[in-house]
PDB file of C-alpha atoms in Angstrom:
ATOM      1  CA  MET A  17       0.000   0.000   0.000  1.00  0.00           C
ATOM      2  CA  TYR A  18       1.981   2.989   1.236  1.00  0.00           C
ATOM      3  CA  ASN A  19       5.025   3.326   3.365  1.00  0.00           C
ATOM      4  CA  ASN A  20       4.685   4.161   7.028  1.00  0.00           C
ATOM      5  CA  SER A  21       5.176   7.908   6.624  1.00  0.00           C
ATOM      6  CA  MET A  22       2.236   8.119   4.209  1.00  0.00           C
ATOM      7  CA  LYS A  23       0.044   6.077   6.559  1.00  0.00           C
ATOM      8  CA  LEU A  24       0.999   8.402   9.388  1.00  0.00           C
ATOM      9  CA  LEU A  25       0.153  11.451   7.271  1.00  0.00           C
ATOM     10  CA  PHE A  26      -3.277  10.110   6.314  1.00  0.00           C
ATOM     11  CA  LEU A  27      -4.099   8.977   9.853  1.00  0.00           C
ATOM     12  CA  SER A  28      -3.094  12.332  11.326  1.00  0.00           C
ATOM     13  CA  SER A  29      -5.186  14.219   8.778  1.00  0.00           C
ATOM     14  CA  LEU A  30      -8.053  11.842   9.550  1.00  0.00           C
ATOM     15  CA  MET A  31      -7.789  12.755  13.225  1.00  0.00           C
ATOM     16  CA  MET A  32      -7.483  16.445  12.374  1.00  0.00           C
ATOM     17  CA  GLY A  33     -10.671  16.322  10.294  1.00  0.00           C
ATOM     18  CA  THR A  34     -12.623  14.680  13.095  1.00  0.00           C
ATOM     19  CA  ILE A  35     -11.346  17.151  15.681  1.00  0.00           C
ATOM     20  CA  LEU A  36     -12.183  20.056  13.357  1.00  0.00           C
ATOM     21  CA  SER A  37     -15.727  18.743  12.876  1.00  0.00           C
ATOM     22  CA  ILE A  38     -16.277  18.194  16.573  1.00  0.00           C
ATOM     23  CA  SER A  39     -14.847  21.496  17.775  1.00  0.00           C
ATOM     24  CA  SER A  40     -16.204  23.761  15.052  1.00  0.00           C
ATOM     25  CA  ASN A  41     -18.635  26.559  15.868  1.00  0.00           C
ATOM     26  CA  SER A  42     -20.029  26.855  12.349  1.00  0.00           C
ATOM     27  CA  TRP A  43     -21.690  24.482   9.940  1.00  0.00           C
ATOM     28  CA  LEU A  44     -19.088  25.267   7.293  1.00  0.00           C
ATOM     29  CA  GLY A  45     -16.302  24.172   9.652  1.00  0.00           C
ATOM     30  CA  ILE A  46     -18.175  20.946  10.339  1.00  0.00           C
ATOM     31  CA  TRP A  47     -18.487  20.306   6.612  1.00  0.00           C
ATOM     32  CA  MET A  48     -14.791  21.058   6.057  1.00  0.00           C
ATOM     33  CA  GLY A  49     -13.798  18.594   8.776  1.00  0.00           C
ATOM     34  CA  LEU A  50     -15.948  15.886   7.221  1.00  0.00           C
ATOM     35  CA  GLU A  51     -14.378  16.531   3.818  1.00  0.00           C
ATOM     36  CA  ILE A  52     -10.870  16.319   5.293  1.00  0.00           C
ATOM     37  CA  ASN A  53     -11.936  12.954   6.729  1.00  0.00           C
ATOM     38  CA  LEU A  54     -13.132  11.831   3.318  1.00  0.00           C
ATOM     39  CA  LEU A  55     -10.018  12.960   1.482  1.00  0.00           C
ATOM     40  CA  SER A  56      -7.720  11.288   3.991  1.00  0.00           C
ATOM     41  CA  ILE A  57      -9.472   7.894   4.020  1.00  0.00           C
ATOM     42  CA  ILE A  58      -9.701   7.477   0.227  1.00  0.00           C
ATOM     43  CA  PRO A  59      -5.932   6.901  -0.315  1.00  0.00           C
ATOM     44  CA  MET A  60      -5.996   4.318   2.462  1.00  0.00           C
ATOM     45  CA  LEU A  61      -8.722   2.377   0.628  1.00  0.00           C
ATOM     46  CA  THR A  62      -6.989   2.320  -2.754  1.00  0.00           C
ATOM     47  CA  ASP A  63      -4.432  -0.183  -3.964  1.00  0.00           C
ATOM     48  CA  ASN A  64      -1.948   0.603  -6.714  1.00  0.00           C
ATOM     49  CA  LYS A  65      -1.200  -3.045  -7.492  1.00  0.00           C
ATOM     50  CA  ASN A  66      -4.721  -4.164  -8.362  1.00  0.00           C
ATOM     51  CA  MET A  67      -7.113  -1.701  -9.980  1.00  0.00           C
ATOM     52  CA  MET A  68     -10.186  -3.868  -9.267  1.00  0.00           C
ATOM     53  CA  ILE A  69      -9.695  -3.283  -5.568  1.00  0.00           C
ATOM     54  CA  ASN A  70     -10.192   0.448  -6.171  1.00  0.00           C
ATOM     55  CA  GLU A  71     -13.879  -0.026  -6.998  1.00  0.00           C
ATOM     56  CA  PRO A  72     -15.019   0.082  -3.327  1.00  0.00           C
ATOM     57  CA  ALA A  73     -12.997   3.265  -2.807  1.00  0.00           C
ATOM     58  CA  ILE A  74     -14.796   4.877  -5.732  1.00  0.00           C
ATOM     59  CA  LYS A  75     -18.160   3.685  -4.399  1.00  0.00           C
ATOM     60  CA  TYR A  76     -17.289   5.066  -0.958  1.00  0.00           C
ATOM     61  CA  PHE A  77     -16.273   8.384  -2.507  1.00  0.00           C
ATOM     62  CA  ILE A  78     -19.505   8.739  -4.525  1.00  0.00           C
ATOM     63  CA  ILE A  79     -21.730   7.971  -1.527  1.00  0.00           C
ATOM     64  CA  GLN A  80     -19.817  10.387   0.691  1.00  0.00           C
ATOM     65  CA  VAL A  81     -20.043  13.144  -1.929  1.00  0.00           C
ATOM     66  CA  MET A  82     -23.812  12.644  -2.193  1.00  0.00           C
ATOM     67  CA  ALA A  83     -24.145  12.886   1.583  1.00  0.00           C
ATOM     68  CA  SER A  84     -21.921  15.983   1.679  1.00  0.00           C
ATOM     69  CA  THR A  85     -24.027  17.638  -1.010  1.00  0.00           C
ATOM     70  CA  MET A  86     -27.174  16.966   0.986  1.00  0.00           C
ATOM     71  CA  LEU A  87     -25.449  18.389   4.072  1.00  0.00           C
ATOM     72  CA  LEU A  88     -24.451  21.540   2.183  1.00  0.00           C
ATOM     73  CA  ILE A  89     -27.996  22.053   0.891  1.00  0.00           C
ATOM     74  CA  SER A  90     -29.396  21.729   4.405  1.00  0.00           C
ATOM     75  CA  ILE A  91     -26.757  24.133   5.743  1.00  0.00           C
ATOM     76  CA  LEU A  92     -27.767  26.652   3.086  1.00  0.00           C
ATOM     77  CA  MET A  93     -31.408  26.212   4.068  1.00  0.00           C
ATOM     78  CA  ILE A  94     -30.532  26.910   7.693  1.00  0.00           C
ATOM     79  CA  GLN A  95     -28.314  29.906   6.936  1.00  0.00           C
ATOM     80  CA  THR A  96     -30.734  31.604   4.522  1.00  0.00           C
ATOM     81  CA  LYS A  97     -33.604  31.100   6.950  1.00  0.00           C
ATOM     82  CA  TYR A  98     -35.751  29.798   4.151  1.00  0.00           C
ATOM     83  CA  THR A  99     -39.423  30.793   4.146  1.00  0.00           C
ATOM     84  CA  MET A 100     -41.212  27.955   2.475  1.00  0.00           C
ATOM     85  CA  TRP A 101     -44.471  26.283   3.308  1.00  0.00           C
ATOM     86  CA  TRP A 102     -42.656  23.480   5.145  1.00  0.00           C
ATOM     87  CA  ASP A 103     -41.200  25.938   7.655  1.00  0.00           C
ATOM     88  CA  LYS A 104     -42.638  24.125  10.673  1.00  0.00           C
ATOM     89  CA  LYS A 105     -41.470  20.649   9.664  1.00  0.00           C
ATOM     90  CA  ASN A 106     -37.718  20.918  10.389  1.00  0.00           C
ATOM     91  CA  ILE A 107     -36.703  19.814   6.904  1.00  0.00           C
ATOM     92  CA  PRO A 108     -33.053  20.946   7.305  1.00  0.00           C
ATOM     93  CA  SER A 109     -32.676  18.967  10.526  1.00  0.00           C
ATOM     94  CA  MET A 110     -34.050  15.846   8.855  1.00  0.00           C
ATOM     95  CA  MET A 111     -31.731  16.367   5.885  1.00  0.00           C
ATOM     96  CA  ILE A 112     -28.710  16.729   8.176  1.00  0.00           C
ATOM     97  CA  THR A 113     -29.672  13.567  10.042  1.00  0.00           C
ATOM     98  CA  SER A 114     -30.183  11.664   6.783  1.00  0.00           C
ATOM     99  CA  SER A 115     -26.862  12.812   5.362  1.00  0.00           C
ATOM    100  CA  MET A 116     -25.016  11.839   8.545  1.00  0.00           C
ATOM    101  CA  MET A 117     -26.685   8.427   8.540  1.00  0.00           C
ATOM    102  CA  MET A 118     -25.590   8.010   4.930  1.00  0.00           C
ATOM    103  CA  LYS A 119     -22.027   8.985   5.849  1.00  0.00           C
ATOM    104  CA  MET A 120     -22.012   6.477   8.709  1.00  0.00           C
ATOM    105  CA  GLY A 121     -23.581   3.674   6.726  1.00  0.00           C
ATOM    106  CA  ALA A 122     -26.416   3.377   9.227  1.00  0.00           C
ATOM    107  CA  ALA A 123     -29.662   1.665   8.278  1.00  0.00           C
ATOM    108  CA  PRO A 124     -31.537   2.339   5.972  1.00  0.00           C
ATOM    109  CA  PHE A 125     -28.596   3.980   4.165  1.00  0.00           C
ATOM    110  CA  HIS A 126     -26.200   1.048   4.564  1.00  0.00           C
ATOM    111  CA  PHE A 127     -26.450  -0.399   1.044  1.00  0.00           C
ATOM    112  CA  TRP A 128     -22.842   0.529   0.193  1.00  0.00           C
ATOM    113  CA  LEU A 129     -21.179  -0.591   3.408  1.00  0.00           C
ATOM    114  CA  PRO A 130     -20.966  -4.407   2.982  1.00  0.00           C
ATOM    115  CA  GLU A 131     -19.285  -4.210  -0.411  1.00  0.00           C
ATOM    116  CA  VAL A 132     -16.759  -1.628   0.749  1.00  0.00           C
ATOM    117  CA  MET A 133     -15.974  -3.623   3.893  1.00  0.00           C
ATOM    118  CA  SER A 134     -15.617  -6.932   2.069  1.00  0.00           C
ATOM    119  CA  SER A 135     -12.703  -5.758  -0.058  1.00  0.00           C
ATOM    120  CA  THR A 136     -10.654  -3.694   2.380  1.00  0.00           C
ATOM    121  CA  SER A 137      -8.049  -4.698   4.922  1.00  0.00           C
ATOM    122  CA  TRP A 138      -8.843  -5.245   8.581  1.00  0.00           C
ATOM    123  CA  ILE A 139      -7.161  -1.997   9.603  1.00  0.00           C
ATOM    124  CA  ASN A 140      -9.193   0.000   7.096  1.00  0.00           C
ATOM    125  CA  CYS A 141     -12.358  -1.759   8.264  1.00  0.00           C
ATOM    126  CA  LEU A 142     -11.504  -0.776  11.817  1.00  0.00           C
ATOM    127  CA  VAL A 143     -11.021   2.864  10.827  1.00  0.00           C
ATOM    128  CA  LEU A 144     -14.214   2.939   8.756  1.00  0.00           C
ATOM    129  CA  MET A 145     -16.318   1.283  11.441  1.00  0.00           C
ATOM    130  CA  THR A 146     -15.061   3.340  14.386  1.00  0.00           C
ATOM    131  CA  TRP A 147     -13.208   6.571  13.723  1.00  0.00           C
ATOM    132  CA  GLN A 148     -15.228   7.599  10.661  1.00  0.00           C
ATOM    133  CA  LYS A 149     -18.430   7.463  12.700  1.00  0.00           C
ATOM    134  CA  ILE A 150     -17.412   9.771  15.559  1.00  0.00           C
ATOM    135  CA  ALA A 151     -18.021  13.106  13.838  1.00  0.00           C
ATOM    136  CA  PRO A 152     -21.338  12.166  12.145  1.00  0.00           C
ATOM    137  CA  MET A 153     -22.736  10.845  15.435  1.00  0.00           C
ATOM    138  CA  LEU A 154     -21.904  14.061  17.240  1.00  0.00           C
ATOM    139  CA  ILE A 155     -23.313  16.158  14.397  1.00  0.00           C
ATOM    140  CA  MET A 156     -26.538  14.159  14.598  1.00  0.00           C
ATOM    141  CA  SER A 157     -26.689  14.932  18.300  1.00  0.00           C
ATOM    142  CA  TYR A 158     -26.533  18.659  17.466  1.00  0.00           C
ATOM    143  CA  CYS A 159     -29.821  18.299  15.577  1.00  0.00           C
ATOM    144  CA  ILE A 160     -31.731  16.850  18.524  1.00  0.00           C
ATOM    145  CA  LYS A 161     -34.045  19.362  20.135  1.00  0.00           C
ATOM    146  CA  MET A 162     -34.215  19.226  23.886  1.00  0.00           C
TER     147      MET A 162
END
């Protein structure tokens, strides 16, 4: 895969993205932290020796981009204080929750997770199943009304 210095670089940027998402005061900072997470996990999922192994990394990337786009749309809806007829229904909060569930691979948005997990190494599975879920879980907790 990569030598140890590259692994260390990607793991440290993965941690930095999660910390940025957790400690951010703005929605844009949260989104940036999630994107740093995405961009640092993709090289860990790819393999230069066998191009067929790169298919799950591409699938992971496409799903994460779709979830990030939905997150950005909901952030724009919150920031522009939209005045639509669905004002009382908390549409942005539901969109944020759905996008975070898609990023985590939680049911019912878990259709991509088994294929990605089946063709990655154990270490990458560990990172995807634990560390990659910290920031989305905390962001989902921000959307809960007390």
